[in-house]
Amino acid sequence: MADIDDYDFSATDAGASTVYNMEGGQIRKGGYIVIKGHPCKVVDVSTSKTGKHGHAKCNFVAVDIFTNKKYEDIVQSTHNTSVPNVSRKDYSLVDISEDDFCSLFDVETSETREDIKLPDVPEGFAREIRAAFDEGKALIVSVLSAMDHEQIIAFKEEA
C-alpha cells in the first residue's frame, strides 16, 4: 500500500460544477443557457408543437453574457440542456495598472484581487472606466462570473 505522503491535497476547491442541467421547456426569456460552450442570456424562446415523433422543440435565441455575440439553438422541450452557474459580485476599484489589470477590493472579506483585466467588450467600455478612475472618482465595479470566466460588466460611483 502507498503511504498517505504520496498524495498532495493542498490545492483543492469545493468541486462545484460550472453548469447544471435543466429541462429545455423550463428555460424562459431572461434565463441563462449554454450554447456551443458559451454562457448566454436568453432573449427569445419559441416552442413548436409536438410533431409526428412526439416531442415539442424549443428554439432559443440568446446573447453571450461576456461578448454580446448572438447564438441560436434548438432543444427538445423534455430533454436536458446545460445552464451556467452565473454569479455577480461588486468590488471597490483601487487601482488600474499600465497593462489594464484592476486592483479590486472586496468589502465583505477585506481581500484584494488583481487578476481581472479591463473588459474588451463593449467597445470603449474600458476607456470609460479608466477615464472615470483618472478623474479621481471612487468606483464600484460589478464582476460577472460564469464557467471559469470573470469580467467587469458595469461600474458606478461609490455613494
PDB file of C-alpha atoms in Angstrom:
ATOM      1  CA  MET A   1       0.000   0.000   0.000  1.00  0.00           C
ATOM      2  CA  ALA A   2       1.147   3.539  -0.721  1.00  0.00           C
ATOM      3  CA  ASP A   3       1.752   5.952   2.107  1.00  0.00           C
ATOM      4  CA  ILE A   4      -0.551   8.932   2.541  1.00  0.00           C
ATOM      5  CA  ASP A   5       2.512  11.138   1.969  1.00  0.00           C
ATOM      6  CA  ASP A   6       2.322  10.290  -1.746  1.00  0.00           C
ATOM      7  CA  TYR A   7      -0.768  12.446  -2.231  1.00  0.00           C
ATOM      8  CA  ASP A   8      -0.950  16.215  -2.250  1.00  0.00           C
ATOM      9  CA  PHE A   9      -4.323  17.572  -1.154  1.00  0.00           C
ATOM     10  CA  SER A  10      -3.143  21.137  -0.504  1.00  0.00           C
ATOM     11  CA  ALA A  11      -4.672  22.707  -3.613  1.00  0.00           C
ATOM     12  CA  THR A  12      -8.323  21.750  -3.785  1.00  0.00           C
ATOM     13  CA  ASP A  13     -11.619  23.516  -4.266  1.00  0.00           C
ATOM     14  CA  ALA A  14     -15.185  22.670  -3.373  1.00  0.00           C
ATOM     15  CA  GLY A  15     -15.607  20.941  -6.731  1.00  0.00           C
ATOM     16  CA  ALA A  16     -18.654  22.982  -7.658  1.00  0.00           C
ATOM     17  CA  SER A  17     -19.750  22.482 -11.228  1.00  0.00           C
ATOM     18  CA  THR A  18     -19.722  25.402 -13.660  1.00  0.00           C
ATOM     19  CA  VAL A  19     -23.021  24.199 -15.189  1.00  0.00           C
ATOM     20  CA  TYR A  20     -26.119  22.282 -14.177  1.00  0.00           C
ATOM     21  CA  ASN A  21     -28.823  20.529 -16.190  1.00  0.00           C
ATOM     22  CA  MET A  22     -32.340  21.829 -16.724  1.00  0.00           C
ATOM     23  CA  GLU A  23     -35.187  20.658 -18.916  1.00  0.00           C
ATOM     24  CA  GLY A  24     -35.329  22.719 -22.130  1.00  0.00           C
ATOM     25  CA  GLY A  25     -39.004  23.598 -21.660  1.00  0.00           C
ATOM     26  CA  GLN A  26     -38.285  25.180 -18.242  1.00  0.00           C
ATOM     27  CA  ILE A  27     -35.862  27.847 -19.525  1.00  0.00           C
ATOM     28  CA  ARG A  28     -37.547  31.202 -20.035  1.00  0.00           C
ATOM     29  CA  LYS A  29     -36.693  34.559 -21.582  1.00  0.00           C
ATOM     30  CA  GLY A  30     -34.188  36.324 -19.318  1.00  0.00           C
ATOM     31  CA  GLY A  31     -32.772  32.998 -18.080  1.00  0.00           C
ATOM     32  CA  TYR A  32     -29.379  31.514 -18.876  1.00  0.00           C
ATOM     33  CA  ILE A  33     -28.346  28.669 -21.194  1.00  0.00           C
ATOM     34  CA  VAL A  34     -25.077  27.259 -22.548  1.00  0.00           C
ATOM     35  CA  ILE A  35     -24.976  27.324 -26.360  1.00  0.00           C
ATOM     36  CA  LYS A  36     -21.897  25.951 -28.163  1.00  0.00           C
ATOM     37  CA  GLY A  37     -19.889  26.202 -24.944  1.00  0.00           C
ATOM     38  CA  HIS A  38     -20.764  29.864 -24.301  1.00  0.00           C
ATOM     39  CA  PRO A  39     -22.772  31.111 -21.292  1.00  0.00           C
ATOM     40  CA  CYS A  40     -25.691  33.052 -22.765  1.00  0.00           C
ATOM     41  CA  LYS A  41     -28.714  35.064 -21.628  1.00  0.00           C
ATOM     42  CA  VAL A  42     -31.923  34.061 -23.409  1.00  0.00           C
ATOM     43  CA  VAL A  43     -33.538  36.920 -25.365  1.00  0.00           C
ATOM     44  CA  ASP A  44     -36.234  34.906 -27.162  1.00  0.00           C
ATOM     45  CA  VAL A  45     -37.837  31.475 -26.813  1.00  0.00           C
ATOM     46  CA  SER A  46     -40.342  29.946 -29.210  1.00  0.00           C
ATOM     47  CA  THR A  47     -41.829  26.489 -28.713  1.00  0.00           C
ATOM     48  CA  SER A  48     -43.090  24.348 -31.582  1.00  0.00           C
ATOM     49  CA  LYS A  49     -45.972  21.916 -31.246  1.00  0.00           C
ATOM     50  CA  THR A  50     -45.397  18.205 -30.890  1.00  0.00           C
ATOM     51  CA  GLY A  51     -44.747  16.604 -34.250  1.00  0.00           C
ATOM     52  CA  LYS A  52     -45.331  13.099 -35.513  1.00  0.00           C
ATOM     53  CA  HIS A  53     -42.355  11.884 -33.458  1.00  0.00           C
ATOM     54  CA  GLY A  54     -43.881  13.249 -30.274  1.00  0.00           C
ATOM     55  CA  HIS A  55     -41.576  15.956 -28.891  1.00  0.00           C
ATOM     56  CA  ALA A  56     -42.084  19.713 -28.764  1.00  0.00           C
ATOM     57  CA  LYS A  57     -38.961  21.713 -29.563  1.00  0.00           C
ATOM     58  CA  CYS A  58     -37.761  24.981 -28.021  1.00  0.00           C
ATOM     59  CA  ASN A  59     -35.933  27.426 -30.281  1.00  0.00           C
ATOM     60  CA  PHE A  60     -33.593  29.635 -28.190  1.00  0.00           C
ATOM     61  CA  VAL A  61     -32.095  32.940 -29.310  1.00  0.00           C
ATOM     62  CA  ALA A  62     -29.507  34.139 -26.790  1.00  0.00           C
ATOM     63  CA  VAL A  63     -26.535  36.509 -26.440  1.00  0.00           C
ATOM     64  CA  ASP A  64     -23.195  35.625 -24.857  1.00  0.00           C
ATOM     65  CA  ILE A  65     -23.025  37.339 -21.457  1.00  0.00           C
ATOM     66  CA  PHE A  66     -19.367  38.319 -21.983  1.00  0.00           C
ATOM     67  CA  THR A  67     -19.103  39.164 -25.705  1.00  0.00           C
ATOM     68  CA  ASN A  68     -22.734  40.062 -26.610  1.00  0.00           C
ATOM     69  CA  LYS A  69     -22.491  37.671 -29.589  1.00  0.00           C
ATOM     70  CA  LYS A  70     -25.797  36.166 -30.733  1.00  0.00           C
ATOM     71  CA  TYR A  71     -26.316  32.380 -30.678  1.00  0.00           C
ATOM     72  CA  GLU A  72     -29.260  30.126 -31.566  1.00  0.00           C
ATOM     73  CA  ASP A  73     -30.082  26.577 -30.514  1.00  0.00           C
ATOM     74  CA  ILE A  74     -32.971  24.115 -30.795  1.00  0.00           C
ATOM     75  CA  VAL A  75     -33.561  21.750 -27.869  1.00  0.00           C
ATOM     76  CA  GLN A  76     -36.357  19.246 -27.315  1.00  0.00           C
ATOM     77  CA  SER A  77     -38.533  20.565 -24.501  1.00  0.00           C
ATOM     78  CA  THR A  78     -38.324  17.329 -22.482  1.00  0.00           C
ATOM     79  CA  HIS A  79     -34.547  16.895 -22.850  1.00  0.00           C
ATOM     80  CA  ASN A  80     -31.944  18.359 -20.521  1.00  0.00           C
ATOM     81  CA  THR A  81     -29.638  21.173 -21.544  1.00  0.00           C
ATOM     82  CA  SER A  82     -26.805  22.907 -19.702  1.00  0.00           C
ATOM     83  CA  VAL A  83     -27.376  26.091 -17.700  1.00  0.00           C
ATOM     84  CA  PRO A  84     -24.362  28.056 -16.400  1.00  0.00           C
ATOM     85  CA  ASN A  85     -23.888  28.939 -12.726  1.00  0.00           C
ATOM     86  CA  VAL A  86     -23.750  32.734 -13.008  1.00  0.00           C
ATOM     87  CA  SER A  87     -22.796  34.992 -10.101  1.00  0.00           C
ATOM     88  CA  ARG A  88     -22.314  38.727  -9.811  1.00  0.00           C
ATOM     89  CA  LYS A  89     -20.188  40.477  -7.186  1.00  0.00           C
ATOM     90  CA  ASP A  90     -19.366  44.127  -6.516  1.00  0.00           C
ATOM     91  CA  TYR A  91     -15.833  45.336  -5.717  1.00  0.00           C
ATOM     92  CA  SER A  92     -14.248  48.718  -4.988  1.00  0.00           C
ATOM     93  CA  LEU A  93     -11.788  49.724  -7.705  1.00  0.00           C
ATOM     94  CA  VAL A  94      -8.466  50.523  -6.001  1.00  0.00           C
ATOM     95  CA  ASP A  95      -6.090  50.899  -8.962  1.00  0.00           C
ATOM     96  CA  ILE A  96      -5.652  50.220 -12.687  1.00  0.00           C
ATOM     97  CA  SER A  97      -2.189  49.085 -13.808  1.00  0.00           C
ATOM     98  CA  GLU A  98      -0.431  50.060 -17.049  1.00  0.00           C
ATOM     99  CA  ASP A  99      -1.344  46.674 -18.588  1.00  0.00           C
ATOM    100  CA  ASP A 100      -5.063  47.224 -17.744  1.00  0.00           C
ATOM    101  CA  PHE A 101      -5.272  44.862 -14.759  1.00  0.00           C
ATOM    102  CA  CYS A 102      -7.527  46.142 -11.967  1.00  0.00           C
ATOM    103  CA  SER A 103      -6.867  46.041  -8.238  1.00  0.00           C
ATOM    104  CA  LEU A 104     -10.232  45.209  -6.714  1.00  0.00           C
ATOM    105  CA  PHE A 105     -11.115  45.333  -3.008  1.00  0.00           C
ATOM    106  CA  ASP A 106     -13.828  43.055  -1.629  1.00  0.00           C
ATOM    107  CA  VAL A 107     -15.551  44.979   1.164  1.00  0.00           C
ATOM    108  CA  GLU A 108     -17.156  41.839   2.657  1.00  0.00           C
ATOM    109  CA  THR A 109     -13.964  39.764   3.046  1.00  0.00           C
ATOM    110  CA  SER A 110     -11.400  42.630   3.113  1.00  0.00           C
ATOM    111  CA  GLU A 111      -9.373  40.880   0.406  1.00  0.00           C
ATOM    112  CA  THR A 112      -7.721  42.429  -2.637  1.00  0.00           C
ATOM    113  CA  ARG A 113      -7.502  40.737  -6.026  1.00  0.00           C
ATOM    114  CA  GLU A 114      -5.534  41.789  -9.100  1.00  0.00           C
ATOM    115  CA  ASP A 115      -6.432  39.119 -11.655  1.00  0.00           C
ATOM    116  CA  ILE A 116      -9.196  40.813 -13.655  1.00  0.00           C
ATOM    117  CA  LYS A 117      -8.418  42.918 -16.704  1.00  0.00           C
ATOM    118  CA  LEU A 118     -10.442  45.847 -18.036  1.00  0.00           C
ATOM    119  CA  PRO A 119     -13.085  44.472 -20.442  1.00  0.00           C
ATOM    120  CA  ASP A 120     -12.676  44.477 -24.236  1.00  0.00           C
ATOM    121  CA  VAL A 121     -16.438  44.289 -24.834  1.00  0.00           C
ATOM    122  CA  PRO A 122     -18.394  46.522 -25.335  1.00  0.00           C
ATOM    123  CA  GLU A 123     -16.164  48.794 -27.382  1.00  0.00           C
ATOM    124  CA  GLY A 124     -14.889  51.787 -25.395  1.00  0.00           C
ATOM    125  CA  PHE A 125     -16.157  50.484 -22.013  1.00  0.00           C
ATOM    126  CA  ALA A 126     -12.617  50.080 -20.634  1.00  0.00           C
ATOM    127  CA  ARG A 127     -11.833  53.651 -21.706  1.00  0.00           C
ATOM    128  CA  GLU A 128     -14.912  54.912 -19.790  1.00  0.00           C
ATOM    129  CA  ILE A 129     -13.836  53.109 -16.601  1.00  0.00           C
ATOM    130  CA  ARG A 130     -10.252  54.406 -16.875  1.00  0.00           C
ATOM    131  CA  ALA A 131     -11.438  57.983 -17.555  1.00  0.00           C
ATOM    132  CA  ALA A 132     -13.760  57.975 -14.523  1.00  0.00           C
ATOM    133  CA  PHE A 133     -10.986  56.486 -12.338  1.00  0.00           C
ATOM    134  CA  ASP A 134      -8.423  59.041 -13.579  1.00  0.00           C
ATOM    135  CA  GLU A 135     -10.846  61.859 -12.648  1.00  0.00           C
ATOM    136  CA  GLY A 136     -10.461  60.692  -9.054  1.00  0.00           C
ATOM    137  CA  LYS A 137     -13.931  59.187  -8.683  1.00  0.00           C
ATOM    138  CA  ALA A 138     -14.359  56.300  -6.230  1.00  0.00           C
ATOM    139  CA  LEU A 139     -15.837  53.474  -8.315  1.00  0.00           C
ATOM    140  CA  ILE A 140     -17.690  50.244  -7.620  1.00  0.00           C
ATOM    141  CA  VAL A 141     -17.333  47.625 -10.395  1.00  0.00           C
ATOM    142  CA  SER A 142     -19.601  44.610 -10.921  1.00  0.00           C
ATOM    143  CA  VAL A 143     -17.850  41.377 -11.877  1.00  0.00           C
ATOM    144  CA  LEU A 144     -19.858  38.639 -13.586  1.00  0.00           C
ATOM    145  CA  SER A 145     -18.580  35.055 -13.188  1.00  0.00           C
ATOM    146  CA  ALA A 146     -19.641  32.043 -15.233  1.00  0.00           C
ATOM    147  CA  MET A 147     -17.895  28.879 -16.480  1.00  0.00           C
ATOM    148  CA  ASP A 148     -14.438  29.818 -15.130  1.00  0.00           C
ATOM    149  CA  HIS A 149     -14.532  33.247 -16.779  1.00  0.00           C
ATOM    150  CA  GLU A 150     -14.810  36.581 -14.955  1.00  0.00           C
ATOM    151  CA  GLN A 151     -15.327  40.011 -16.469  1.00  0.00           C
ATOM    152  CA  ILE A 152     -16.230  43.517 -15.360  1.00  0.00           C
ATOM    153  CA  ILE A 153     -19.680  44.258 -16.773  1.00  0.00           C
ATOM    154  CA  ALA A 154     -20.708  47.505 -15.041  1.00  0.00           C
ATOM    155  CA  PHE A 155     -19.421  50.331 -12.887  1.00  0.00           C
ATOM    156  CA  LYS A 156     -20.900  53.121 -10.770  1.00  0.00           C
ATOM    157  CA  GLU A 157     -19.709  55.849  -8.454  1.00  0.00           C
ATOM    158  CA  GLU A 158     -19.401  54.973  -4.780  1.00  0.00           C
ATOM    159  CA  ALA A 159     -22.097  56.671  -2.704  1.00  0.00           C
TER     160      ALA A 159
END
